[in-house]
Short mmCIF file of C-alpha atoms and ligand atoms in Angstrom, two decimals:
data_model
loop_
_atom_site.label_atom_id
_atom_site.label_comp_id
_atom_site.label_asym_id
_atom_site.label_seq_id
_atom_site.Cartn_x
_atom_site.Cartn_y
_atom_site.Cartn_z
CA UNK I 1 -131.84 -53.58 -36.46
CA UNK I 2 -129.02 -51.82 -34.63
CA UNK I 3 -130.65 -48.85 -32.94
CA UNK I 4 -134.15 -48.37 -31.58
CA UNK I 5 -135.83 -45.42 -29.82
CA UNK I 6 -138.32 -46.14 -27.05
CA UNK I 7 -140.56 -43.16 -26.39
CA UNK I 8 -141.96 -43.32 -22.86
CA UNK I 9 -140.11 -44.40 -19.73
CA UNK I 10 -143.09 -45.75 -17.77
CA UNK I 11 -143.42 -49.40 -16.72
CA UNK I 12 -143.70 -51.02 -20.13
CA UNK I 13 -141.55 -48.57 -22.08
CA UNK I 14 -138.69 -49.13 -19.63
CA UNK I 15 -139.14 -52.91 -19.48
CA UNK I 16 -139.39 -53.20 -23.28
CA UNK I 17 -136.29 -51.03 -23.68
CA UNK I 18 -134.46 -53.50 -21.43
CA UNK I 19 -135.76 -56.43 -23.54
CA UNK I 20 -134.35 -54.78 -26.68
CA UNK I 21 -131.03 -53.97 -25.03
CA UNK I 22 -130.72 -57.51 -23.60
CA UNK I 23 -131.30 -58.78 -27.16
CA UNK I 24 -128.22 -56.88 -28.36
CA UNK I 25 -130.05 -53.85 -29.80
CA UNK I 26 -128.82 -50.38 -28.80
CA UNK I 27 -131.66 -48.38 -27.26
CA UNK I 28 -132.30 -44.74 -26.44
CA UNK I 29 -135.17 -44.33 -23.99
CA UNK I 30 -137.05 -41.01 -23.94
CA UNK I 31 -138.41 -39.90 -20.57
CA UNK I 32 -140.99 -37.12 -20.28
CA UNK I 33 -139.38 -35.80 -17.11
CA UNK I 34 -135.73 -34.74 -17.29
CA UNK I 35 -135.07 -36.02 -13.76
CA UNK I 36 -136.12 -39.55 -14.78
CA UNK I 37 -133.68 -39.55 -17.72
CA UNK I 38 -130.93 -38.16 -15.46
CA UNK I 39 -131.60 -40.78 -12.78
CA UNK I 40 -131.47 -43.64 -15.32
CA UNK I 41 -128.21 -42.26 -16.72
CA UNK I 42 -126.72 -41.88 -13.23
CA UNK I 43 -127.92 -45.03 -11.43
CA UNK I 44 -129.18 -47.28 -14.30
CA UNK I 45 -132.48 -47.58 -12.42
CA UNK I 46 -135.93 -46.06 -13.10
CA UNK I 47 -137.03 -45.85 -9.45
CA UNK I 48 -140.60 -44.63 -10.03
CA UNK I 49 -141.57 -47.61 -12.19
CA UNK I 50 -139.08 -50.48 -11.91
CA UNK I 51 -137.08 -49.82 -8.72
CA UNK I 52 -135.62 -53.36 -8.55
CA UNK I 53 -134.27 -53.49 -12.11
CA UNK I 54 -130.76 -52.53 -13.18
CA UNK I 55 -130.87 -51.40 -16.81
CA UNK I 56 -128.16 -52.61 -19.23
CA UNK I 57 -125.26 -50.45 -20.41
CA UNK I 58 -126.43 -50.34 -24.06
CA UNK I 59 -129.59 -48.52 -22.96
CA UNK I 60 -129.21 -44.73 -22.85
CA UNK I 61 -131.82 -42.31 -21.53
CA UNK I 62 -132.67 -38.78 -22.63
CA UNK I 63 -135.32 -36.12 -22.11
CA UNK I 64 -134.73 -34.78 -25.64
CA UNK I 65 -137.03 -36.51 -28.18
CA UNK I 66 -134.87 -35.48 -31.16
CA UNK I 67 -131.83 -37.16 -29.57
CA UNK I 68 -133.81 -40.32 -28.92
CA UNK I 69 -135.20 -40.46 -32.46
CA UNK I 70 -132.04 -39.62 -34.45
CA UNK I 71 -130.94 -42.63 -36.51
CA UNK I 72 -133.51 -45.02 -35.01
CA UNK I 73 -134.56 -47.90 -37.27
CA UNK I 74 -137.65 -48.46 -35.15
CA UNK I 75 -139.54 -46.07 -32.90
CA UNK I 76 -141.38 -47.79 -30.06
CA UNK I 77 -144.29 -45.81 -28.61
CA UNK I 78 -144.69 -46.54 -24.89
CA UNK I 79 -147.17 -43.87 -23.85
CA UNK I 80 -150.84 -44.21 -22.78
CA UNK I 81 -153.36 -44.80 -25.56
CA UNK I 82 -155.32 -41.61 -24.90
CA UNK I 83 -152.18 -39.41 -25.15
CA UNK I 84 -150.50 -41.21 -28.05
CA UNK I 85 -151.94 -38.87 -30.68
CA UNK I 86 -150.70 -35.72 -28.92
CA UNK I 87 -147.31 -37.27 -28.08
CA UNK I 88 -146.69 -38.46 -31.63
CA UNK I 89 -147.76 -35.13 -33.14
CA UNK I 90 -144.94 -33.48 -31.17
CA UNK I 91 -142.39 -35.99 -32.47
CA UNK I 92 -143.62 -36.21 -36.09
CA UNK I 93 -141.03 -33.93 -37.67
CA UNK I 94 -138.15 -35.85 -36.04
CA UNK I 95 -139.31 -39.37 -36.98
CA UNK I 96 -136.63 -41.03 -39.16
CA UNK I 97 -137.95 -41.76 -42.67
CA UNK I 98 -138.89 -45.41 -43.17
CA UNK I 99 -138.51 -46.36 -39.48
CA UNK I 100 -140.93 -48.99 -38.20
CA UNK I 101 -143.36 -47.32 -35.81
CA UNK I 102 -144.26 -49.72 -33.01
CA UNK I 103 -147.21 -49.28 -30.67
CA UNK I 104 -147.08 -50.79 -27.19
CA UNK I 105 -150.36 -49.15 -26.17
CA UNK I 106 -153.49 -51.19 -25.51
CA UNK I 107 -156.60 -49.12 -26.04
CA UNK I 108 -159.12 -47.57 -28.41
CA UNK I 109 -159.05 -43.79 -28.77
CA UNK I 110 -161.94 -41.89 -27.22
CA UNK I 111 -163.88 -39.81 -29.76
CA UNK I 112 -162.36 -41.22 -32.96
CA UNK I 113 -162.82 -44.89 -31.85
CA UNK I 114 -159.56 -45.71 -33.66
CA UNK I 115 -157.12 -48.48 -32.81
CA UNK I 116 -153.62 -47.35 -31.90
CA UNK I 117 -152.06 -48.39 -35.21
CA UNK I 118 -154.71 -46.29 -36.99
CA UNK I 119 -153.81 -43.29 -34.84
CA UNK I 120 -150.11 -43.81 -35.59
CA UNK I 121 -150.70 -44.05 -39.35
CA UNK I 122 -152.86 -40.96 -39.35
CA UNK I 123 -150.56 -38.76 -37.25
CA UNK I 124 -147.26 -39.90 -38.74
CA UNK I 125 -148.63 -40.04 -42.29
CA UNK I 126 -147.14 -43.48 -42.97
CA UNK I 127 -148.58 -46.52 -44.78
CA UNK I 128 -150.20 -49.38 -42.86
CA UNK I 129 -147.25 -51.73 -43.42
CA UNK I 130 -144.85 -49.38 -41.61
CA UNK I 131 -146.72 -49.74 -38.30
CA UNK I 132 -146.32 -52.70 -35.92
CA UNK I 133 -147.89 -53.50 -32.57
CA UNK I 134 -146.59 -55.57 -29.66
CA UNK I 135 -149.30 -57.33 -27.66
CA UNK I 136 -149.43 -60.36 -25.39
CA UNK I 137 -149.35 -61.46 -21.74
CA UNK I 138 -146.68 -58.91 -20.86
CA UNK I 139 -146.80 -57.67 -17.28
CA UNK I 140 -143.87 -55.26 -17.22
CA UNK I 141 -142.60 -56.13 -13.74
CA UNK I 142 -142.32 -59.85 -14.55
CA UNK I 143 -140.46 -59.15 -17.79
CA UNK I 144 -138.12 -56.69 -16.04
CA UNK I 145 -137.34 -59.57 -13.64
CA UNK I 146 -136.49 -61.69 -16.71
CA UNK I 147 -139.29 -64.20 -16.17
CA UNK I 148 -139.88 -66.27 -19.35
CA UNK I 149 -142.54 -64.58 -21.49
CA UNK I 150 -143.91 -64.77 -25.02
CA UNK I 151 -145.58 -62.05 -27.05
CA UNK I 152 -146.83 -61.19 -30.53
CA UNK I 153 -145.40 -58.66 -32.97
CA UNK I 154 -148.11 -57.85 -35.45
CA UNK I 155 -147.52 -56.05 -38.74
CA UNK I 156 -149.12 -56.39 -42.16
CA UNK I 157 -145.55 -56.43 -43.53
CA UNK I 158 -144.27 -59.83 -42.36
CA UNK I 159 -140.61 -58.96 -43.09
CA UNK I 160 -140.81 -55.88 -40.90
CA UNK I 161 -142.30 -57.97 -38.08
CA UNK I 162 -139.43 -60.44 -38.45
CA UNK I 163 -136.83 -57.62 -38.24
CA UNK I 164 -138.40 -56.43 -35.02
CA UNK I 165 -138.68 -60.00 -33.75
CA UNK I 166 -134.91 -60.39 -34.13
CA UNK I 167 -134.32 -57.10 -32.34
CA UNK I 168 -136.20 -58.21 -29.21
CA UNK I 169 -135.60 -61.96 -28.89
CA UNK I 170 -133.53 -63.14 -25.96
CA UNK I 171 -133.26 -65.86 -23.32
CA UNK I 172 -136.37 -64.71 -21.44
CA UNK I 173 -138.45 -63.02 -24.17
CA UNK I 174 -139.90 -64.90 -27.16
CA UNK I 175 -141.87 -62.86 -29.72
CA UNK I 176 -143.98 -64.53 -32.41
CA UNK I 177 -145.03 -62.71 -35.57
CA UNK I 178 -148.60 -62.26 -36.84
CA UNK I 179 -150.05 -60.29 -39.74
CA UNK I 180 -153.42 -59.80 -37.98
CA UNK I 181 -152.92 -56.31 -36.55
CA UNK I 182 -156.66 -55.77 -36.02
CA UNK I 183 -157.10 -58.93 -33.93
CA UNK I 184 -153.98 -58.36 -31.84
CA UNK I 185 -154.94 -54.77 -31.07
CA UNK I 186 -158.53 -55.63 -30.18
CA UNK I 187 -157.35 -58.46 -27.92
CA UNK I 188 -155.05 -56.05 -26.07
CA UNK I 189 -157.62 -53.28 -25.72
CA UNK I 190 -160.63 -55.40 -24.74
CA UNK I 191 -158.83 -57.53 -22.15
CA UNK I 192 -158.25 -54.43 -19.99
CA UNK I 193 -162.02 -53.96 -19.72
CA UNK I 194 -162.62 -57.63 -18.95
CA UNK I 195 -159.87 -57.47 -16.29
CA UNK I 196 -161.75 -54.60 -14.64
CA UNK I 197 -164.81 -56.89 -14.47
CA UNK I 198 -162.72 -59.74 -13.00
CA UNK I 199 -161.27 -57.35 -10.44
CA UNK I 200 -164.77 -56.23 -9.45
CA UNK I 201 -165.79 -59.87 -9.03
CA UNK I 202 -162.73 -60.53 -6.84
CA UNK I 203 -163.50 -57.44 -4.77
CA UNK I 204 -167.04 -58.72 -4.26
CA UNK I 205 -165.55 -61.99 -2.92
CA UNK I 206 -166.36 -64.25 -5.86
CA UNK I 207 -164.09 -67.19 -6.74
CA UNK I 208 -162.71 -69.09 -9.70
CA UNK I 209 -165.98 -70.12 -11.33
CA UNK I 210 -166.94 -66.47 -11.64
CA UNK I 211 -163.47 -65.52 -12.96
CA UNK I 212 -163.50 -68.29 -15.57
CA UNK I 213 -167.02 -67.31 -16.63
CA UNK I 214 -166.05 -63.65 -17.08
CA UNK I 215 -162.83 -64.50 -18.91
CA UNK I 216 -164.58 -66.88 -21.31
CA UNK I 217 -167.59 -64.64 -21.99
CA UNK I 218 -165.22 -61.68 -22.23
CA UNK I 219 -163.29 -63.51 -24.92
CA UNK I 220 -166.58 -64.29 -26.70
CA UNK I 221 -167.54 -60.61 -26.91
CA UNK I 222 -164.00 -59.61 -27.94
CA UNK I 223 -164.05 -62.21 -30.73
CA UNK I 224 -167.50 -60.98 -31.86
CA UNK I 225 -166.10 -57.48 -32.28
CA UNK I 226 -163.05 -58.93 -34.05
CA UNK I 227 -165.23 -60.85 -36.50
CA UNK I 228 -167.15 -57.68 -37.33
CA UNK I 229 -163.93 -55.74 -37.93
CA UNK I 230 -162.20 -58.37 -40.08
CA UNK I 231 -159.83 -59.95 -37.53
CA UNK I 232 -158.67 -63.56 -37.85
CA UNK I 233 -160.76 -65.51 -35.28
CA UNK I 234 -157.73 -67.68 -34.38
CA UNK I 235 -155.85 -64.62 -33.09
CA UNK I 236 -158.18 -64.62 -30.08
CA UNK I 237 -157.01 -68.13 -29.13
CA UNK I 238 -153.40 -66.90 -29.19
CA UNK I 239 -151.07 -64.86 -26.99
CA UNK I 240 -152.63 -61.49 -27.84
CA UNK I 241 -156.11 -62.90 -27.16
CA UNK I 242 -156.57 -65.57 -24.52
CA UNK I 243 -152.95 -65.28 -23.33
CA UNK I 244 -153.16 -61.63 -22.41
CA UNK I 245 -156.70 -61.97 -21.10
CA UNK I 246 -155.73 -64.72 -18.64
CA UNK I 247 -152.58 -62.92 -17.43
CA UNK I 248 -154.35 -59.61 -16.91
CA UNK I 249 -157.51 -61.03 -15.34
CA UNK I 250 -155.57 -63.25 -12.92
CA UNK I 251 -152.62 -61.11 -11.88
CA UNK I 252 -152.46 -58.81 -8.87
CA UNK I 253 -149.80 -56.93 -10.88
CA UNK I 254 -152.42 -55.79 -13.41
CA UNK I 255 -153.46 -52.18 -12.89
CA UNK I 256 -156.83 -52.89 -14.52
CA UNK I 257 -157.64 -55.88 -12.35
CA UNK I 258 -156.47 -54.02 -9.21
CA UNK I 259 -158.57 -51.01 -10.15
CA UNK I 260 -161.65 -53.21 -10.58
CA UNK I 261 -160.97 -54.95 -7.28
CA UNK I 262 -161.06 -51.61 -5.47
CA UNK I 263 -164.40 -50.81 -7.10
CA UNK I 264 -165.72 -54.23 -6.07
CA UNK I 265 -164.66 -53.57 -2.48
CA UNK I 266 -166.62 -50.33 -2.46
CA UNK I 267 -164.11 -47.64 -3.51
CA UNK I 268 -165.34 -44.88 -5.80
CA UNK I 269 -163.68 -44.40 -9.20
CA UNK I 270 -161.90 -41.34 -7.79
CA UNK I 271 -160.54 -43.34 -4.85
CA UNK I 272 -159.34 -46.13 -7.13
CA UNK I 273 -157.71 -43.54 -9.40
CA UNK I 274 -155.89 -42.00 -6.45
CA UNK I 275 -154.60 -45.42 -5.37
CA UNK I 276 -153.20 -46.03 -8.90
CA UNK I 277 -150.60 -43.25 -8.31
CA UNK I 278 -150.82 -41.88 -11.85
CA UNK I 279 -150.24 -45.22 -13.60
CA UNK I 280 -152.74 -46.04 -16.33
CA UNK I 281 -155.60 -48.53 -16.00
CA UNK I 282 -156.43 -48.19 -19.70
CA UNK I 283 -159.75 -50.04 -19.47
CA UNK I 284 -161.36 -47.25 -17.46
CA UNK I 285 -161.35 -45.04 -20.56
CA UNK I 286 -161.37 -47.75 -23.22
CA UNK I 287 -164.58 -49.30 -21.86
CA UNK I 288 -166.35 -46.21 -23.21
CA UNK I 289 -164.69 -46.14 -26.63
CA UNK I 290 -165.02 -49.92 -27.10
CA UNK I 291 -168.69 -49.76 -26.06
CA UNK I 292 -169.30 -46.95 -28.56
CA UNK I 293 -167.47 -48.85 -31.30
CA UNK I 294 -169.55 -51.96 -30.54
CA UNK I 295 -172.76 -49.92 -30.82
CA UNK I 296 -171.58 -48.40 -34.11
CA UNK I 297 -170.94 -51.80 -35.69
CA UNK I 298 -173.92 -53.52 -34.04
CA UNK I 299 -172.04 -55.96 -31.79
CA UNK I 300 -173.36 -57.04 -28.40
CA UNK I 301 -170.73 -56.56 -25.62
CA UNK I 302 -172.62 -56.85 -22.33
CA UNK I 303 -169.60 -57.07 -19.98
CA UNK I 304 -167.98 -54.03 -21.58
CA UNK I 305 -171.27 -52.16 -21.37
CA UNK I 306 -171.58 -53.07 -17.68
CA UNK I 307 -168.01 -52.01 -16.87
CA UNK I 308 -168.71 -48.67 -18.56
CA UNK I 309 -171.84 -48.22 -16.43
CA UNK I 310 -169.88 -48.92 -13.23
CA UNK I 311 -166.95 -46.64 -14.17
CA UNK I 312 -168.95 -43.77 -15.64
CA UNK I 313 -172.63 -44.00 -14.66
CA UNK I 314 -172.28 -44.88 -10.98
CA UNK I 315 -173.68 -48.43 -11.26
CA UNK I 316 -172.90 -50.56 -8.19
CA UNK I 317 -170.73 -53.58 -9.17
CA UNK I 318 -173.20 -55.80 -7.30
CA UNK I 319 -175.99 -54.56 -9.55
CA UNK I 320 -173.80 -55.35 -12.57
CA UNK I 321 -173.69 -59.01 -11.48
CA UNK I 322 -177.49 -59.10 -11.24
CA UNK I 323 -177.86 -57.40 -14.62
CA UNK I 324 -175.45 -59.79 -16.41
CA UNK I 325 -177.01 -62.94 -14.93
CA UNK I 326 -180.53 -61.66 -15.57
CA UNK I 327 -180.03 -61.21 -19.31
CA UNK I 328 -182.20 -63.06 -21.79
CA UNK I 329 -181.23 -66.75 -22.04
CA UNK I 330 -179.35 -67.69 -25.23
CA UNK I 331 -177.16 -70.32 -26.89
CA UNK I 332 -173.41 -70.18 -26.11
CA UNK I 333 -172.40 -69.50 -29.70
CA UNK I 334 -175.16 -67.10 -30.64
N1 NAD D 1 -147.31 -51.95 -17.72
C1 NAD D 1 -147.47 -53.06 -18.40
O1 NAD D 1 -147.26 -54.14 -17.84
C2 NAD D 1 -147.91 -53.03 -19.83
C3 NAD D 1 -147.71 -54.16 -20.61
C4 NAD D 1 -148.15 -54.17 -21.93
C5 NAD D 1 -148.74 -53.04 -22.47
N2 NAD D 1 -148.91 -51.95 -21.70
C6 NAD D 1 -149.52 -50.78 -22.34
O2 NAD D 1 -148.49 -49.83 -22.59
C7 NAD D 1 -149.00 -48.50 -22.52
C8 NAD D 1 -148.16 -47.70 -21.55
O3 NAD D 1 -148.31 -48.33 -20.29
P1 NAD D 1 -147.29 -48.19 -19.10
O4 NAD D 1 -147.58 -49.30 -18.18
O5 NAD D 1 -145.90 -48.03 -19.54
O6 NAD D 1 -147.85 -46.83 -18.47
P2 NAD D 1 -147.15 -45.93 -17.37
O7 NAD D 1 -148.23 -45.14 -16.75
O8 NAD D 1 -146.29 -46.78 -16.51
O9 NAD D 1 -146.20 -44.98 -18.25
C9 NAD D 1 -146.67 -44.09 -19.21
C10 NAD D 1 -145.51 -43.28 -19.73
O10 NAD D 1 -145.99 -42.34 -20.69
C11 NAD D 1 -145.47 -41.06 -20.41
N3 NAD D 1 -146.34 -40.02 -20.93
C12 NAD D 1 -146.05 -39.22 -21.96
N4 NAD D 1 -147.01 -38.33 -22.19
C13 NAD D 1 -147.94 -38.56 -21.25
C14 NAD D 1 -149.16 -37.93 -20.94
N5 NAD D 1 -149.61 -36.89 -21.65
N6 NAD D 1 -149.88 -38.40 -19.92
C15 NAD D 1 -149.45 -39.47 -19.20
N7 NAD D 1 -148.28 -40.10 -19.44
C16 NAD D 1 -147.53 -39.65 -20.45
C17 NAD D 1 -145.33 -41.06 -18.88
O11 NAD D 1 -144.41 -40.07 -18.48
C18 NAD D 1 -144.82 -42.47 -18.63
O12 NAD D 1 -143.44 -42.53 -18.81
C19 NAD D 1 -150.47 -48.65 -22.08
O13 NAD D 1 -151.30 -48.58 -23.20
C20 NAD D 1 -150.55 -50.05 -21.49
O14 NAD D 1 -151.82 -50.64 -21.64
C21 NAD D 1 -148.50 -51.90 -20.40
O1 G3P D 2 -151.32 -53.58 -15.77
P1 G3P D 2 -152.31 -53.67 -16.90
O2 G3P D 2 -153.67 -54.04 -16.42
O3 G3P D 2 -152.28 -52.44 -17.76
O4 G3P D 2 -151.87 -54.89 -17.83
C1 G3P D 2 -150.55 -54.94 -18.29
C2 G3P D 2 -150.38 -55.72 -19.57
O5 G3P D 2 -151.20 -55.20 -20.59
C3 G3P D 2 -150.55 -57.20 -19.43
O6 G3P D 2 -150.26 -57.82 -20.66
#
């Protein structure tokens, strides 16, 4: 792969564009705001998202989607999950035929309850095997600082995943391939919700036992949903499952965990949103779509349900703790 377009110059879009460029792949990064593209072109820095990172010379920036997409062998979608459909619809006519469409977004669409790869297929009108997802323990700031990191590239077409793997492998970034798109996407979407719960627990002053309990039971409910939707159970023990869950639940860099921590300390959702300065904590919306999906397929997801009640029904995080611990007693693997 010689040329890739990255659509979205936020934290992860910019960091992933750098990963590609550092792997020897020429990249054109599309920024929604013209001034961001101009600033990257002028100073090689994206100051609003990654102020300490100098971007490589084989990474160009533009505000013009057609310029970014022309001749791209892969199109990487680095926009929030709830805007992906609208963004992609605007770019559809300029997508190069046959290009691999790659989702970086971690979420489940509100209303349709679709995974991101399903949204991409539907909007772009491409077959399943033309869509890939990247998911793993991938905090953008750490990767931009070239800290060693692994990830998963999932695609039902193994050869396509391998092509993309080659395009983004370098001395600090190691992607593995996987054909289980469903499992990788669910791992990425659900961990944001579980990280909100861990953040709430931290904000309430709870320690490592509580964190480990939430992480492990969070993984259990994620895997239950995966089993019902045909995912490979082993995916949840991998980078896109446990790996991402641990990184997100433990890191102060995670927007989801930080958001939850504010709620645990007593902030309202509006106050926590204001403190996020426009950056996405995807779990705040995805907790509702994942909860609805769980209800539709008859899967019990008590932590997700509780996070939804805190974020959208005004439940006090302290009352969530009482509700979770007061549930009917059961076997661990029930
Ligand atoms: N930041 C990370 O560390 C990280 C890592 C892995 C995955 N992700 C996932 O990648 C996706 C993007 O996250 P991010 O961190 O880059 O987000 P971000 O908020 O930093 O950037 C989002 C980008 O999308 C653009 N955009 C285009 N249309 C938009 C619209 N209508 N509304 C809002 N923004 C719009 C914004 O201008 C911005 O450049 C999310 O699904 C996130 O879960 C993020
Ligand atoms: O900052 P968050 O909470 O969106 O998490 C970022 C990444 O998804 C971690 O893999």
